[in-house]
Every structure is written in structure tokens, then in C-alpha cells.
Tab-separated table of C-alpha atoms in Angstrom:
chain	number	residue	atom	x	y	z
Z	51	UNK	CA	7.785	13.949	-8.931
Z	52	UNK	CA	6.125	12.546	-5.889
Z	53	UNK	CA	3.030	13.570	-5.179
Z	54	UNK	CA	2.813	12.088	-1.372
Z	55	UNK	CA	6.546	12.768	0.723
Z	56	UNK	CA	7.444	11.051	4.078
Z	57	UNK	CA	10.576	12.866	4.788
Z	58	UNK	CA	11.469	11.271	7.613
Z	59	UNK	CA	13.232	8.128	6.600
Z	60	UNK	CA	13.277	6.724	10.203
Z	61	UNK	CA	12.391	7.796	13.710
Z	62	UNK	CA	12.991	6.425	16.956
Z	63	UNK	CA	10.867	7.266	20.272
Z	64	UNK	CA	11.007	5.763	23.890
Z	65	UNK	CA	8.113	3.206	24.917
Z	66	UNK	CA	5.094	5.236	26.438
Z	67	UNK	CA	6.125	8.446	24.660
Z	68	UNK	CA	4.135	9.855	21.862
Z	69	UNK	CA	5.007	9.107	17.610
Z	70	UNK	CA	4.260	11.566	15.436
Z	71	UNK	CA	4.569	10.585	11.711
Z	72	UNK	CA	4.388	13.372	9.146
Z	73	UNK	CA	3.253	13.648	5.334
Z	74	UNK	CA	3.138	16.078	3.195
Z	75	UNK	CA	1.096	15.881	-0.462
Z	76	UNK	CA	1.545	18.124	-3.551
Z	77	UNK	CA	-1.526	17.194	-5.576
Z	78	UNK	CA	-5.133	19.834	-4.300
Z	79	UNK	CA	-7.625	16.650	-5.770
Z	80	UNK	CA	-6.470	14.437	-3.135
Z	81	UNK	CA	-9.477	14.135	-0.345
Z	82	UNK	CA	-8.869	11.103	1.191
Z	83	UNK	CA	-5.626	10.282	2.886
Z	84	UNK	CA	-4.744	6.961	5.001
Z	85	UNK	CA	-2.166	5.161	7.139
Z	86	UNK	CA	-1.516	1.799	6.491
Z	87	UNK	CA	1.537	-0.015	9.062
Z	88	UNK	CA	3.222	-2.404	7.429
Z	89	UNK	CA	5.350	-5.050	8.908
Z	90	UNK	CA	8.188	-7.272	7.383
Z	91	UNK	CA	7.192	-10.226	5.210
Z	92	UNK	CA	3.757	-9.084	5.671
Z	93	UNK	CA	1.489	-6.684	3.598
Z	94	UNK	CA	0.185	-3.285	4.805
Z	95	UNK	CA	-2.572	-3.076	7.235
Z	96	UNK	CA	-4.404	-0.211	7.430
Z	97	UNK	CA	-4.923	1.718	10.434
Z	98	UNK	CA	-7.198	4.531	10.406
Z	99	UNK	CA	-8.123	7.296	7.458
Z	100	UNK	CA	-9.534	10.784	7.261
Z	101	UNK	CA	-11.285	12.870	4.531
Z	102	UNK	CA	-10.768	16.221	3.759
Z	103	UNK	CA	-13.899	17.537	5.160
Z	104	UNK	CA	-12.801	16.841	8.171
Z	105	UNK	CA	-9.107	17.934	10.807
Z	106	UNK	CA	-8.424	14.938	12.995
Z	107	UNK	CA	-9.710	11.764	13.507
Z	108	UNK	CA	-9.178	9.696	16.153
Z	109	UNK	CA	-8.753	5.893	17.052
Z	110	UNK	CA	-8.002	4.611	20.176
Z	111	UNK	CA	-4.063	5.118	20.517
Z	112	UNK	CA	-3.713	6.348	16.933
Z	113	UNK	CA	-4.868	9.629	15.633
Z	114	UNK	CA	-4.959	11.651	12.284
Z	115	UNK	CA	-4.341	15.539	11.958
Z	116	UNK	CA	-5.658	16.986	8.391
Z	117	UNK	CA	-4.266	20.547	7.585
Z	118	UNK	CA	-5.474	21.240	3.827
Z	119	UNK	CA	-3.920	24.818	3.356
Z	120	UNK	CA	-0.624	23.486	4.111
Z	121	UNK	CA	-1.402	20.015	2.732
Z	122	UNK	CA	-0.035	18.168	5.383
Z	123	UNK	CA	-0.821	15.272	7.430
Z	124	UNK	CA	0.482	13.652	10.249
Z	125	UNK	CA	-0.149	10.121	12.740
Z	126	UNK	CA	0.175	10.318	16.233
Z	127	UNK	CA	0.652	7.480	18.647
Z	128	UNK	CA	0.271	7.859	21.853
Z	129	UNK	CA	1.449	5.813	24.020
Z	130	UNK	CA	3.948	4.086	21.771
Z	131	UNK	CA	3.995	0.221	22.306
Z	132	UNK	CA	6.657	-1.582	21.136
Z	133	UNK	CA	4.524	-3.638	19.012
Z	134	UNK	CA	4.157	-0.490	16.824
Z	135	UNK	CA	8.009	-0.839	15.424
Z	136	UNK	CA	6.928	-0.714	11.947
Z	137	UNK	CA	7.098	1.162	8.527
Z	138	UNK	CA	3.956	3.597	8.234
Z	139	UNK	CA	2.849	4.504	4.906
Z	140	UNK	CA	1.001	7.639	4.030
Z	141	UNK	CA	-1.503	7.061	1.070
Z	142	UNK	CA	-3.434	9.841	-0.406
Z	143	UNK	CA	-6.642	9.528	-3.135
Z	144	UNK	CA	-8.026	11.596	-5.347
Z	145	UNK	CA	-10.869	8.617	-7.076
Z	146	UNK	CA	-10.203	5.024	-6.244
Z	147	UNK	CA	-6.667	5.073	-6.731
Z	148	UNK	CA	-4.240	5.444	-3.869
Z	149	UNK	CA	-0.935	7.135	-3.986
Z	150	UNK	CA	2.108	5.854	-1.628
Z	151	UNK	CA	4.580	7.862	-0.014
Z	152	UNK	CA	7.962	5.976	-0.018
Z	153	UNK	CA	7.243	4.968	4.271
Z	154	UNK	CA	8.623	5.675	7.602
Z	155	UNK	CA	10.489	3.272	9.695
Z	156	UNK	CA	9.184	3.751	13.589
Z	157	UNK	CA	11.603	1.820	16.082
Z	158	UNK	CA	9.801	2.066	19.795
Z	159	UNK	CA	12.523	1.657	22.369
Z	160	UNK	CA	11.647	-0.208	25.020
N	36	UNK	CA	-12.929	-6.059	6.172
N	37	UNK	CA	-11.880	-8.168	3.279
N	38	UNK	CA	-9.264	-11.240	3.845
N	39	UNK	CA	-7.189	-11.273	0.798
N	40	UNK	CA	-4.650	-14.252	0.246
N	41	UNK	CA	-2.226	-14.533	-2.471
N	42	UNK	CA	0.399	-17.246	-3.748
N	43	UNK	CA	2.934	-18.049	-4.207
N	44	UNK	CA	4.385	-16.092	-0.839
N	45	UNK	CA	7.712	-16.134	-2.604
N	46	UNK	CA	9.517	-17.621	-5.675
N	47	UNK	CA	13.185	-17.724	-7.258
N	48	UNK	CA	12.938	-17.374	-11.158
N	49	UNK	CA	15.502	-17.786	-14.114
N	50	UNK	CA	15.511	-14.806	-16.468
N	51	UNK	CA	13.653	-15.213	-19.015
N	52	UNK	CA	10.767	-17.076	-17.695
N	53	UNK	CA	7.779	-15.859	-16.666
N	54	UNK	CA	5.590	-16.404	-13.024
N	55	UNK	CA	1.405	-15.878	-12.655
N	56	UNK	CA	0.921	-14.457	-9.211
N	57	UNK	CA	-2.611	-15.405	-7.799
N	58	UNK	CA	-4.985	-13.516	-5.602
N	59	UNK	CA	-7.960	-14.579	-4.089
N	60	UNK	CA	-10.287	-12.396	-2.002
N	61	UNK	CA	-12.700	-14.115	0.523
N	62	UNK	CA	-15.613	-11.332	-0.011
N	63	UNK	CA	-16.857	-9.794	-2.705
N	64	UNK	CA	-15.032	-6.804	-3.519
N	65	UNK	CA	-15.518	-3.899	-6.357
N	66	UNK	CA	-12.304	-3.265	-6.843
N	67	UNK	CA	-8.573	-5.131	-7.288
N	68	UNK	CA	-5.466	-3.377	-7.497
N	69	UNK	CA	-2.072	-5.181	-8.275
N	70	UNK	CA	1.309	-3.062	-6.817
N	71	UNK	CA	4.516	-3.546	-7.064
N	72	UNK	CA	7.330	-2.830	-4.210
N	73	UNK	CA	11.087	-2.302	-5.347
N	74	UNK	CA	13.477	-2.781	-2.877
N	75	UNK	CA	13.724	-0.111	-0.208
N	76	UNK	CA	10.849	1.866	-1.881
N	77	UNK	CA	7.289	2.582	-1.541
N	78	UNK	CA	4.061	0.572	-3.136
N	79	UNK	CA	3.813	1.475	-6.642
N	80	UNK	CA	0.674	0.625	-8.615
N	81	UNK	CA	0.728	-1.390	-11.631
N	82	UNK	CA	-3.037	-1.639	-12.364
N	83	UNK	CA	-6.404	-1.735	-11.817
N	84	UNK	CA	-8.057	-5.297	-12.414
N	85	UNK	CA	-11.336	-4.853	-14.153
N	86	UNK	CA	-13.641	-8.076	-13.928
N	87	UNK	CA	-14.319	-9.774	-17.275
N	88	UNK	CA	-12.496	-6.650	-19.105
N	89	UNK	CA	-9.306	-5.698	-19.523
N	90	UNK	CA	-6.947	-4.284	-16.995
N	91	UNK	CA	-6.413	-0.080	-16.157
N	92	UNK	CA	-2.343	0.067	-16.523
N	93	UNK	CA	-0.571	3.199	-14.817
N	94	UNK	CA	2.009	4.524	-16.935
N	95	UNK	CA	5.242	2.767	-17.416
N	96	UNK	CA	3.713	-0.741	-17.082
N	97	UNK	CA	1.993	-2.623	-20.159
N	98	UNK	CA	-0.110	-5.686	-20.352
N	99	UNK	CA	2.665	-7.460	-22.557
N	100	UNK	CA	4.747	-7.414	-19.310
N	101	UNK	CA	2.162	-7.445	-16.961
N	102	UNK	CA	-0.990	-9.472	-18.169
N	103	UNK	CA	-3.792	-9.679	-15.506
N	104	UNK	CA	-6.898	-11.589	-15.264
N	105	UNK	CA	-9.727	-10.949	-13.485
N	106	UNK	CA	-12.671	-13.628	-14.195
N	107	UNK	CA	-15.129	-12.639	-11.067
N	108	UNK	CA	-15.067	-10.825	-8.467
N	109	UNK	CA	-13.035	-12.304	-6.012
N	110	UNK	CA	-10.323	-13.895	-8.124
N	111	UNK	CA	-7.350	-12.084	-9.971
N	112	UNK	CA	-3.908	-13.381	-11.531
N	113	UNK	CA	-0.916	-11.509	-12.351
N	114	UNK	CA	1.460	-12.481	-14.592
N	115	UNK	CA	5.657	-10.901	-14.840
N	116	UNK	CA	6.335	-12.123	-18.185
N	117	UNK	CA	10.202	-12.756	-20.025
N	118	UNK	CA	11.494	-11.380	-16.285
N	119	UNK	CA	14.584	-9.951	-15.568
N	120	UNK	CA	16.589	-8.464	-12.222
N	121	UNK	CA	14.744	-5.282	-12.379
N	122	UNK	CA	11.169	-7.608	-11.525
N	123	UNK	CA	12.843	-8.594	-8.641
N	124	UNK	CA	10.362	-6.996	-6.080
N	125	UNK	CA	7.226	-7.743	-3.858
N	126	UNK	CA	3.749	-7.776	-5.751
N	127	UNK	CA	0.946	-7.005	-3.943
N	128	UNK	CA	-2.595	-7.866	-4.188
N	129	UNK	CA	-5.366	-5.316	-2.987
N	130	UNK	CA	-9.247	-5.120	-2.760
N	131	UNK	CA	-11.868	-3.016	-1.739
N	132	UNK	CA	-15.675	-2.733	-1.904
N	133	UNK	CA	-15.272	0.385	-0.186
N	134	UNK	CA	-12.347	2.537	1.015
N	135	UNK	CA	-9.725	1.497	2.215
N	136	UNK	CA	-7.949	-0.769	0.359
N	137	UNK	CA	-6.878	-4.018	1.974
N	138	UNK	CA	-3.534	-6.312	1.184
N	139	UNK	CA	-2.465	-9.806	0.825
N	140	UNK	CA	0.939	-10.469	2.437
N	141	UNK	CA	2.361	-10.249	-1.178
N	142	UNK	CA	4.442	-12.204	-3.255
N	143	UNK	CA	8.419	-11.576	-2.954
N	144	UNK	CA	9.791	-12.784	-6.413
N	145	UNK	CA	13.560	-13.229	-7.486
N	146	UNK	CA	14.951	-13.170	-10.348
N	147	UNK	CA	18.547	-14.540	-11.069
């Protein structure tokens, strides 16, 4: 049973345009969720994280929307860059351990 | 944040045999992680390395197949013992002194 879902295997958006990544959770303990990009031959990187006492949290191009009641979370990019072609990970914790969801593949067209 | 290096990058292995996967960590960190990615899936953990104890194992993963040091802080070995095709993967180190968690490149392993 996973407990963290990305169930968008892939997506593909136009440079400049915004990316929005979505992840849904199953498991009410989790209250801290992250993104982490991950390129090939490489190991993840994280990018930017949010707890649940907060909605959104924002980074420079990359932001993080928090909606507990549906227990949902999402990354937008905006503007995509090409340099952002990547697989995203969602990551959600409960304690110190994290919990993957199986990744999205994000191809930015230039 | 926390510069984590691990080696080998990659290896080939004949069944059977087994491969110690090092990690080293370039900051003091309170926590190390070891994960494991199958092909085409997402980061799975295998354990929690304890310093100077022994490892926290997730379920479906034992220390007979998956022994793991951890003599300080900064320093932690994994090791895929009597491996077969189904270890074929990429191991990955991770450490944190705080949230988040940050990786080493990983270690892609083979096994014919």
C-alpha cells in the first residue's frame, strides 16, 4: 500500500510556462513533506519542504502548496527552465523517517 | 548542508559474492539512512544506521543480507551479502543533523 502517490508518471510543459507536480499521502501522522529533484546518475537533491502547520511555502521559482484535509501536496515551477528536466520526488515524514513516492519525470520543452 | 560521498559509484558483481558500499559524510550528522532504488521505482529505505549500535531495519530487509556499520558519526558501510539479480539496484547513502535529508550520488550495483 503506498502511503505517498505521484500519479503522474510523466509530464511535459513548454519553457517559461508554469510545472505543477502533484502528491497525494494516505497516512494523517505525516507533518513534514519535501521535494527532492533528482537527476540521472546523480542522487536526489532536495529543493524546498513544508510542515503541516503551515499552506505554501515559497522559494524563489519553486513553491509548495499544503492542503491537509485533502492530504495533498503539490510543486509549482514557475517559470520552467529547461535545466529543471528531472524526476521530482515527493517525500513525506511522520519522525525521522522519510517516505518516497515512486517520482515524476518533468521534460521542459524548450 | 551536509556533502555526503559514497563509493564505489558503480560495480558489476558475480552472484554469490558479496560488495561493502561506503559512505562518508563531511559534517557531523545525527542521523544515516541507507536506501535502496529498484529499477524504475522510487527510494526505498533499508535502514537506519545507528553509531556504535546496531542498525534500525524496515521490514523486509535483515542484517544477514544487509549488515551496516556505523563506527562515528560521519562514516557508514553497507554491505549486500551472497547477492543475486534482484540486488541489482542503486544504494543510496543519506544524512542529516536536521531535516532534510541529504544524498550521495549512490552506488549503481550489478549483479550477473
Amino acid at each position: 500500500d503506498q502511503q505517498v502517490k505521484q500519479n503522474s508518471p510523466s509530464l511535459s510543459v513548454q519553457e517559461g510556462r508554469i510545472s505543477i507536480l502533484n502528491c497525494d499521502y494516505t497516512n494523517s501522522m505525516f507533518d513534514y513533506f519535501l521535494w527532492y529533484k533528482k537527476y540521472p546518475a546523480e542522487g536526489p537533491t532536495f529543493l524546498i519542504s513544508i510542515s503541516s502547520i503551515k499552506d505554501k511555502n515559497e522559494d524563489g521559482r519553486f513553491t509548495v502548496f499544503l492542503n491537509k484535509s485533502a492530504k495533498h501536496l503539490s510543486l509549482h515551477i514557475v517559470p520552467s527552465q529547461p535545466g529543471d528536466s528531472a524526476v521530482y520526488f515527493c517525500a513525506a515524514s511522520g519522525g525521522q523517517n522519510f517516505v518516497f513516492g515512486p517520482g515524476t519525470r518533468l521534460s521542459v520543452l524548450p | 548542508s551536509a556533502v555526503i560521498s559514497q563509493k564505489p559509484s558503480r560495480d558489476i558483481c558475480q552472484r554469490g559474492t558479496s560488495l561493502t558500499i561506503q559512505c562518508q559524510v563531511d559534517s557531523q550528522v545525527t542521523m544515516m539512512f541507507w536506501y535502496r532504488q529498484q529499477p524504475g521505482q522510487s527510494l526505498t529505505l533499508i535502514a537506519t544506521a545507528n553509531q556504535g549500535s546496531e542498525a534500525t531495519y524496515e521490514s523486509g530487509f535483515v542484517i544477514d543480507k544487509f549488515p551496516i556499520s556505523r563506527p562515528n558519526l560521519t562514516f557508514s558501510t553497507l554491505t549486500v551479502s551472497n547477492m543475486s539479480p534482484e540486488d541489482s539496484s542503486i544504494y543510496l547513502c543519506s544524512g542529516s543533523r536536521n531535516q532534510p535529508q541529504h544524498f550521495g550520488d549512490g552506488t549503481r550495483l550489478s549483479i550477473l
